[in-house]
Amino acid sequence: MSSRALATAVACVSLGLTACSPTMRAGWQTVEQAWGTPAPVRHTALSPALRYLLVQQQGREALLVWVGDEPGPLGTTSVWVGADGVVLRTAQGRLVGVAEPTRNWRLIRQAATGSSTVTDIVDVQPGHRIGLRQTGQREALSTAPTAHRFVGDTRGLRWEEDRWADASLPPGHVALNAQNQVVYGQRCLAADWCLSWQAWPADPKISP
């Protein structure tokens, strides 16, 4: 069994879902059966032995399960999977990759120039865009962004914004706790394809 197939099987069991798609063609099927409103996803019974990630994408929600860590270009990378084979990767709480039936995105290198400029080198599918350069200005915000989707109490959180030079990409945001850990993030991989992620249940002391 491939590592992806094994991860999918783990997620199916962990999430208690019996309708996992063997073809993985549905995309984010983890929540398509519960995406009428956010409440069913957020009220899902959770196993205390597992770690979960709440992912929101274009008004829909999913719960993904942590299946382990792996080496990555930015250090230790956490791997999260959904019941239909969606794989999402985070490093230090920030998104570094996502793969699902119609899209595959991964950060392969990141460089900082000075204290506020960051350049991501990413591979993006579809389109065979390999080594795509995305340069942005990173700055602290005095208040939470109006468009954030963090679920929980935002008091005590600090916010940062990545404003990309490519005008087609809306800015990204992260929230950091008192320990300087990223506890929430949101990023657009394309102008019309944005997602957010946070550890679930919401806890400002826990980083995904």
Tab-separated table of C-alpha atoms in Angstrom:
chain	number	residue	atom	x	y	z
A	1	MET	CA	0.000	0.000	0.000
A	2	SER	CA	1.357	3.448	-0.925
A	3	SER	CA	1.976	6.033	1.801
A	4	ARG	CA	-0.909	8.113	0.416
A	5	ALA	CA	-3.253	5.140	0.432
A	6	LEU	CA	-2.181	4.303	3.979
A	7	ALA	CA	-2.785	7.890	5.074
A	8	THR	CA	-6.210	7.792	3.466
A	9	ALA	CA	-7.077	4.571	5.281
A	10	VAL	CA	-5.923	6.069	8.578
A	11	ALA	CA	-8.077	9.142	7.989
A	12	CYS	CA	-11.117	7.073	7.065
A	13	VAL	CA	-10.870	5.151	10.301
A	14	SER	CA	-9.932	8.172	12.399
A	15	LEU	CA	-12.791	10.283	11.115
A	16	GLY	CA	-15.259	7.444	11.306
A	17	LEU	CA	-16.246	7.773	7.650
A	18	THR	CA	-17.362	4.788	5.615
A	19	ALA	CA	-17.922	6.545	2.299
A	20	CYS	CA	-14.296	7.232	1.396
A	21	SER	CA	-13.888	7.564	-2.349
A	22	PRO	CA	-11.478	4.990	-3.815
A	23	THR	CA	-10.997	7.179	-6.898
A	24	MET	CA	-10.514	10.347	-4.831
A	25	ARG	CA	-12.424	12.204	-7.532
A	26	ALA	CA	-14.832	14.013	-5.234
A	27	GLY	CA	-12.242	16.332	-3.695
A	28	TRP	CA	-12.601	17.286	-0.030
A	29	GLN	CA	-15.230	14.579	0.351
A	30	THR	CA	-14.324	14.690	4.034
A	31	VAL	CA	-16.952	17.386	4.408
A	32	GLU	CA	-18.981	17.375	1.206
A	33	GLN	CA	-21.496	15.200	3.016
A	34	ALA	CA	-21.708	17.740	5.834
A	35	TRP	CA	-21.053	21.010	4.038
A	36	GLY	CA	-24.616	22.283	4.219
A	37	THR	CA	-23.604	24.345	7.268
A	38	PRO	CA	-20.389	24.561	9.324
A	39	ALA	CA	-22.056	23.248	12.474
A	40	PRO	CA	-21.991	19.485	11.681
A	41	VAL	CA	-18.245	19.578	11.024
A	42	ARG	CA	-17.408	21.584	14.123
A	43	HIS	CA	-19.647	19.379	16.281
A	44	THR	CA	-18.120	16.115	15.078
A	45	ALA	CA	-17.184	13.802	17.959
A	46	LEU	CA	-13.392	13.749	18.247
A	47	SER	CA	-11.005	11.129	19.564
A	48	PRO	CA	-8.770	12.479	22.348
A	49	ALA	CA	-5.968	10.297	20.981
A	50	LEU	CA	-5.859	12.173	17.665
A	51	ARG	CA	-4.918	15.658	16.481
A	52	TYR	CA	-7.265	17.498	14.131
A	53	LEU	CA	-7.069	20.431	11.766
A	54	LEU	CA	-10.108	22.504	10.813
A	55	VAL	CA	-9.772	23.616	7.199
A	56	GLN	CA	-12.087	26.138	5.555
A	57	GLN	CA	-12.109	26.569	1.793
A	58	GLN	CA	-14.476	28.874	-0.079
A	59	GLY	CA	-17.157	28.641	2.610
A	60	ARG	CA	-16.830	24.884	3.127
A	61	GLU	CA	-15.227	23.068	6.039
A	62	ALA	CA	-13.277	19.872	6.649
A	63	LEU	CA	-11.619	18.100	9.540
A	64	LEU	CA	-8.245	16.611	8.715
A	65	VAL	CA	-6.238	14.217	10.906
A	66	TRP	CA	-2.524	14.441	11.698
A	67	VAL	CA	-0.714	11.288	10.522
A	68	GLY	CA	2.895	12.209	11.296
A	69	ASP	CA	5.832	14.506	10.601
A	70	GLU	CA	8.347	14.455	7.765
A	71	PRO	CA	11.417	16.473	6.747
A	72	GLY	CA	10.691	19.508	4.595
A	73	PRO	CA	12.403	22.559	3.084
A	74	LEU	CA	11.399	24.682	6.087
A	75	GLY	CA	12.114	22.014	8.696
A	76	THR	CA	9.817	19.492	10.332
A	77	THR	CA	6.557	19.322	8.389
A	78	SER	CA	3.251	18.096	9.818
A	79	VAL	CA	1.129	15.977	7.467
A	80	TRP	CA	-2.679	16.121	7.684
A	81	VAL	CA	-5.057	13.993	5.620
A	82	GLY	CA	-8.755	13.908	4.851
A	83	ALA	CA	-10.894	10.847	4.279
A	84	ASP	CA	-10.810	11.252	0.494
A	85	GLY	CA	-7.020	11.494	0.257
A	86	VAL	CA	-6.590	15.248	0.548
A	87	VAL	CA	-3.145	15.908	2.018
A	88	LEU	CA	-2.206	19.204	3.642
A	89	ARG	CA	1.229	20.068	5.041
A	90	THR	CA	2.172	22.706	7.586
A	91	ALA	CA	5.559	23.802	8.936
A	92	GLN	CA	5.650	25.864	12.119
A	93	GLY	CA	1.914	26.375	11.644
A	94	ARG	CA	2.228	27.845	8.131
A	95	LEU	CA	0.903	26.184	4.995
A	96	VAL	CA	3.646	24.613	2.859
A	97	GLY	CA	1.647	22.234	0.672
A	98	VAL	CA	-1.738	20.866	-0.289
A	99	ALA	CA	-2.698	18.073	-2.678
A	100	GLU	CA	-6.208	17.098	-3.724
A	101	PRO	CA	-7.737	15.630	-6.892
A	102	THR	CA	-7.643	18.877	-8.905
A	103	ARG	CA	-4.797	20.855	-7.375
A	104	ASN	CA	-1.273	20.274	-6.104
A	105	TRP	CA	0.720	23.077	-4.488
A	106	ARG	CA	3.939	22.917	-2.520
A	107	LEU	CA	6.458	25.383	-1.192
A	108	ILE	CA	9.921	24.192	-2.171
A	109	ARG	CA	12.059	27.091	-0.955
A	110	GLN	CA	11.645	30.298	1.005
A	111	ALA	CA	14.026	33.240	1.347
A	112	ALA	CA	13.816	36.389	3.428
A	113	THR	CA	15.367	39.682	2.345
A	114	GLY	CA	15.748	42.101	5.212
A	115	SER	CA	13.185	41.901	7.968
A	116	SER	CA	9.945	42.112	5.998
A	117	THR	CA	10.330	40.758	2.464
A	118	VAL	CA	9.713	37.056	1.854
A	119	THR	CA	10.062	35.123	-1.396
A	120	ASP	CA	8.410	31.733	-1.832
A	121	ILE	CA	9.424	29.383	-4.622
A	122	VAL	CA	6.498	27.050	-5.279
A	123	ASP	CA	5.383	24.315	-7.639
A	124	VAL	CA	1.761	24.633	-8.723
A	125	GLN	CA	-0.519	22.277	-10.625
A	126	PRO	CA	-2.536	22.452	-12.817
A	127	GLY	CA	-0.555	24.442	-15.351
A	128	HIS	CA	2.866	22.813	-14.810
A	129	ARG	CA	4.102	25.973	-13.094
A	130	ILE	CA	7.374	24.767	-11.576
A	131	GLY	CA	9.576	27.048	-9.505
A	132	LEU	CA	7.048	29.879	-9.485
A	133	ARG	CA	8.330	32.900	-7.558
A	134	GLN	CA	5.958	34.675	-5.159
A	135	THR	CA	7.364	37.736	-3.375
A	136	GLY	CA	5.526	39.496	-0.578
A	137	GLN	CA	5.866	42.034	2.189
A	138	ARG	CA	5.343	40.632	5.672
A	139	GLU	CA	4.186	43.047	8.339
A	140	ALA	CA	2.546	43.020	11.746
A	141	LEU	CA	-1.051	44.190	12.003
A	142	SER	CA	-2.388	46.277	14.861
A	143	THR	CA	-5.787	44.541	14.683
A	144	ALA	CA	-7.152	41.286	13.303
A	145	PRO	CA	-7.903	41.362	9.546
A	146	THR	CA	-11.580	41.767	8.776
A	147	ALA	CA	-11.632	38.696	6.512
A	148	HIS	CA	-10.181	36.167	8.967
A	149	ARG	CA	-12.043	32.907	9.675
A	150	PHE	CA	-10.470	31.974	12.992
A	151	VAL	CA	-12.941	30.061	15.152
A	152	GLY	CA	-12.546	30.915	18.815
A	153	ASP	CA	-11.401	33.722	21.100
A	154	THR	CA	-8.981	36.074	19.310
A	155	ARG	CA	-7.994	37.987	22.445
A	156	GLY	CA	-4.236	37.859	22.992
A	157	LEU	CA	-3.464	36.831	19.413
A	158	ARG	CA	-1.038	38.816	17.249
A	159	TRP	CA	-1.561	39.011	13.496
A	160	GLU	CA	0.789	39.177	10.523
A	161	GLU	CA	-0.002	39.840	6.878
A	162	ASP	CA	1.809	38.697	3.734
A	163	ARG	CA	0.929	41.067	0.905
A	164	TRP	CA	2.005	39.518	-2.394
A	165	ALA	CA	3.495	41.511	-5.263
A	166	ASP	CA	1.318	39.513	-7.657
A	167	ALA	CA	-1.847	41.602	-7.558
A	168	SER	CA	-4.013	38.572	-8.396
A	169	LEU	CA	-3.191	36.958	-5.036
A	170	PRO	CA	-5.090	38.327	-2.024
A	171	PRO	CA	-2.916	38.812	1.089
A	172	GLY	CA	-2.285	35.933	3.472
A	173	HIS	CA	-2.601	36.140	7.248
A	174	VAL	CA	-1.452	34.246	10.313
A	175	ALA	CA	-2.311	34.595	13.999
A	176	LEU	CA	0.358	33.983	16.636
A	177	ASN	CA	-0.105	33.157	20.312
A	178	ALA	CA	1.858	34.368	23.332
A	179	GLN	CA	4.510	31.704	22.624
A	180	ASN	CA	5.029	33.159	19.119
A	181	GLN	CA	3.495	30.056	17.529
A	182	VAL	CA	1.229	30.248	14.500
A	183	VAL	CA	-2.203	29.021	15.606
A	184	TYR	CA	-4.170	30.034	12.508
A	185	GLY	CA	-3.390	30.815	8.893
A	186	GLN	CA	-5.105	31.701	5.655
A	187	ARG	CA	-3.643	31.790	2.161
A	188	CYS	CA	-4.828	32.039	-1.423
A	189	LEU	CA	-3.099	29.690	-3.865
A	190	ALA	CA	-4.947	31.425	-6.701
A	191	ALA	CA	-7.225	34.445	-6.881
A	192	ASP	CA	-10.273	32.174	-6.594
A	193	TRP	CA	-8.848	29.385	-4.384
A	194	CYS	CA	-8.261	30.322	-0.757
A	195	LEU	CA	-8.190	28.280	2.427
A	196	SER	CA	-7.624	28.680	6.144
A	197	TRP	CA	-6.462	26.208	8.767
A	198	GLN	CA	-6.249	25.949	12.555
A	199	ALA	CA	-5.820	23.314	15.214
A	200	TRP	CA	-9.143	21.849	16.329
A	201	PRO	CA	-10.688	22.131	18.876
A	202	ALA	CA	-9.701	25.790	18.978
A	203	ASP	CA	-7.038	26.466	21.591
A	204	PRO	CA	-4.826	29.581	21.435
A	205	LYS	CA	-2.010	27.637	23.088
A	206	ILE	CA	-1.840	24.931	20.386
A	207	SER	CA	-0.078	25.330	17.040
A	208	PRO	CA	-1.079	23.110	14.077
